[in-house]
mmCIF file of C-alpha atoms in Angstrom:
data_model
loop_
_atom_site.group_PDB
_atom_site.id
_atom_site.type_symbol
_atom_site.label_atom_id
_atom_site.label_comp_id
_atom_site.label_asym_id
_atom_site.label_seq_id
_atom_site.Cartn_x
_atom_site.Cartn_y
_atom_site.Cartn_z
ATOM 1 C CA MET A 16 0.915 14.937 -21.509
ATOM 2 C CA THR A 17 2.642 12.833 -18.862
ATOM 3 C CA PHE A 18 0.292 10.332 -15.446
ATOM 4 C CA VAL A 19 2.254 9.802 -12.958
ATOM 5 C CA THR A 20 0.882 6.908 -10.893
ATOM 6 C CA ARG A 21 0.855 6.314 -6.663
ATOM 7 C CA LEU A 22 1.545 2.882 -5.357
ATOM 8 C CA THR A 23 1.032 2.448 -1.604
ATOM 9 C CA LEU A 24 1.142 -0.464 -0.579
ATOM 10 C CA GLN A 25 0.159 -2.041 3.188
ATOM 11 C CA SER A 26 1.000 -4.605 4.963
ATOM 12 C CA GLY A 27 1.911 -6.981 8.476
ATOM 13 C CA ASP A 28 3.139 -9.325 5.990
ATOM 14 C CA ARG A 29 7.321 -7.300 6.013
ATOM 15 C CA ALA A 30 8.224 -10.263 3.598
ATOM 16 C CA ALA A 31 5.248 -10.462 1.259
ATOM 17 C CA LEU A 32 4.833 -6.486 1.197
ATOM 18 C CA ASP A 33 8.365 -6.578 0.199
ATOM 19 C CA GLY A 34 8.511 -9.141 -1.974
ATOM 20 C CA ILE A 35 5.991 -7.682 -4.233
ATOM 21 C CA VAL A 36 7.819 -4.150 -4.486
ATOM 22 C CA GLU A 37 10.501 -6.566 -5.532
ATOM 23 C CA ASP A 38 9.019 -7.802 -8.058
ATOM 24 C CA ILE A 39 7.703 -4.324 -9.357
ATOM 25 C CA LYS A 40 10.873 -2.836 -9.196
ATOM 26 C CA ALA A 41 11.584 -5.362 -11.640
ATOM 27 C CA ASN A 42 9.422 -5.319 -13.737
ATOM 28 C CA ALA A 43 9.514 -1.621 -14.524
ATOM 29 C CA GLU A 44 13.665 -1.896 -14.463
ATOM 30 C CA ARG A 45 12.778 -4.084 -17.542
ATOM 31 C CA LYS A 46 10.044 -2.331 -19.127
ATOM 32 C CA GLY A 47 12.848 0.451 -18.776
ATOM 33 C CA ALA A 48 9.945 2.807 -16.569
ATOM 34 C CA ALA A 49 10.788 5.588 -14.442
ATOM 35 C CA LEU A 50 10.796 4.767 -11.271
ATOM 36 C CA LYS A 51 10.989 6.931 -7.906
ATOM 37 C CA GLY A 52 10.806 4.466 -5.037
ATOM 38 C CA PRO A 53 9.977 2.650 -2.875
ATOM 39 C CA HIS A 54 9.721 5.554 -0.139
ATOM 40 C CA SER A 55 9.654 3.739 3.725
ATOM 41 C CA HIS A 56 7.538 5.048 6.414
ATOM 42 C CA PRO A 57 7.936 4.423 9.900
ATOM 43 C CA PRO A 58 5.998 0.926 11.116
ATOM 44 C CA GLU A 59 2.510 2.118 12.591
ATOM 45 C CA LYS A 60 2.161 0.309 15.546
ATOM 46 C CA HIS A 61 -2.181 -0.917 16.784
ATOM 47 C CA SER A 62 -3.735 -1.533 19.027
ATOM 48 C CA VAL A 63 -7.406 -3.070 19.156
ATOM 49 C CA PRO A 64 -9.406 -3.944 22.477
ATOM 50 C CA GLN A 65 -11.350 -6.893 22.574
ATOM 51 C CA ARG A 66 -14.524 -7.251 24.333
ATOM 52 C CA CYS A 67 -15.768 -10.840 25.573
ATOM 53 C CA ARG A 68 -19.190 -10.712 24.401
ATOM 54 C CA LEU A 69 -21.370 -7.446 22.586
ATOM 55 C CA HIS A 70 -23.879 -6.597 25.699
ATOM 56 C CA ALA A 71 -23.132 -2.391 26.808
ATOM 57 C CA ASP A 72 -23.098 -3.552 30.014
ATOM 58 C CA ASP A 73 -20.022 -7.149 30.373
ATOM 59 C CA ASP A 74 -16.504 -4.656 31.028
ATOM 60 C CA ARG A 75 -14.357 -8.262 30.262
ATOM 61 C CA GLN A 76 -11.597 -8.994 27.864
ATOM 62 C CA PHE A 77 -10.195 -10.335 26.032
ATOM 63 C CA SER A 78 -5.645 -9.072 25.825
ATOM 64 C CA THR A 79 -5.340 -6.784 23.654
ATOM 65 C CA TRP A 80 -4.843 -7.047 19.298
ATOM 66 C CA GLU A 81 -1.842 -5.743 18.789
ATOM 67 C CA TYR A 82 -0.346 -5.536 15.232
ATOM 68 C CA THR A 83 2.046 -3.456 12.734
ATOM 69 C CA VAL A 84 1.477 -2.272 9.017
ATOM 70 C CA PHE A 85 4.607 -1.118 6.674
ATOM 71 C CA THR A 86 3.665 0.659 3.849
ATOM 72 C CA ARG A 87 6.402 1.077 1.210
ATOM 73 C CA GLU A 88 5.546 4.015 -2.377
ATOM 74 C CA LEU A 89 5.935 3.940 -5.381
ATOM 75 C CA GLU A 90 5.676 5.697 -8.269
ATOM 76 C CA ILE A 91 5.896 5.240 -11.912
ATOM 77 C CA HIS A 92 6.537 8.357 -14.958
ATOM 78 C CA GLY A 93 4.553 7.867 -17.790
ATOM 79 C CA HIS A 94 4.896 3.888 -18.872
ATOM 80 C CA ASP A 95 0.550 4.107 -17.932
ATOM 81 C CA SER A 96 0.371 0.085 -19.540
ATOM 82 C CA LEU A 97 3.400 -0.941 -16.784
ATOM 83 C CA ALA A 98 1.361 0.942 -14.291
ATOM 84 C CA ARG A 99 -2.697 -0.283 -15.255
ATOM 85 C CA ASN A 100 -0.793 -3.530 -15.087
ATOM 86 C CA ILE A 101 0.039 -3.463 -11.874
ATOM 87 C CA ALA A 102 -2.888 -1.827 -10.430
ATOM 88 C CA SER A 103 -4.952 -4.656 -11.716
ATOM 89 C CA GLN A 104 -2.668 -8.268 -10.774
ATOM 90 C CA SER A 105 -3.910 -10.211 -8.270
ATOM 91 C CA PHE A 106 -2.399 -9.170 -5.040
ATOM 92 C CA PRO A 107 -1.767 -12.272 -1.526
ATOM 93 C CA ASP A 108 -4.307 -11.090 1.082
ATOM 94 C CA SER A 109 -2.404 -9.848 3.066
ATOM 95 C CA VAL A 110 -0.841 -7.126 0.592
ATOM 96 C CA HIS A 111 -3.461 -4.680 0.508
ATOM 97 C CA ILE A 112 -2.531 -1.590 -2.721
ATOM 98 C CA GLU A 113 -4.171 1.489 -2.706
ATOM 99 C CA ALA A 114 -3.343 3.501 -6.903
ATOM 100 C CA GLU A 115 -3.113 7.222 -7.683
ATOM 101 C CA VAL A 116 -3.217 8.220 -10.829
ATOM 102 C CA GLU A 117 -2.349 11.781 -11.765
ATOM 103 C CA GLN A 118 -2.062 13.781 -15.308
ATOM 104 C CA ILE A 119 1.058 15.698 -15.570
ATOM 105 C CA HIS A 120 0.642 18.985 -18.391
ATOM 106 C CA GLY A 121 4.055 21.066 -19.824
ATOM 107 C CA ALA A 122 4.946 23.948 -19.246
ATOM 108 C CA GLY A 123 3.685 26.240 -20.723
ATOM 109 C CA ARG A 124 0.385 24.532 -21.075
ATOM 110 C CA GLY A 125 -2.293 26.092 -20.189
ATOM 111 C CA ASN A 126 -5.936 24.819 -18.437
#
């Protein structure tokens, strides 16, 4: 049985995100791991209204806070120790990482 680890990395700091992704790619190449990606998603633009006061009667607002989130996805096939090491690394606060592990059964094997 093989494990596929999907890593989803998000950040508002594109340079930091791309640097982390390049480090992961280089590490996977050194270890000989099968890596798919990175797959880039279109940037998500977010807009958040900012109220001057928390009181419900006060409609005054500061200018809207706008920011962009960049997303990259990678898949590591097999090589469980590499995936575990990457997912447990300490990343900068500006980069959010999610790891999803899926167990793949070979053809002809039933559950």
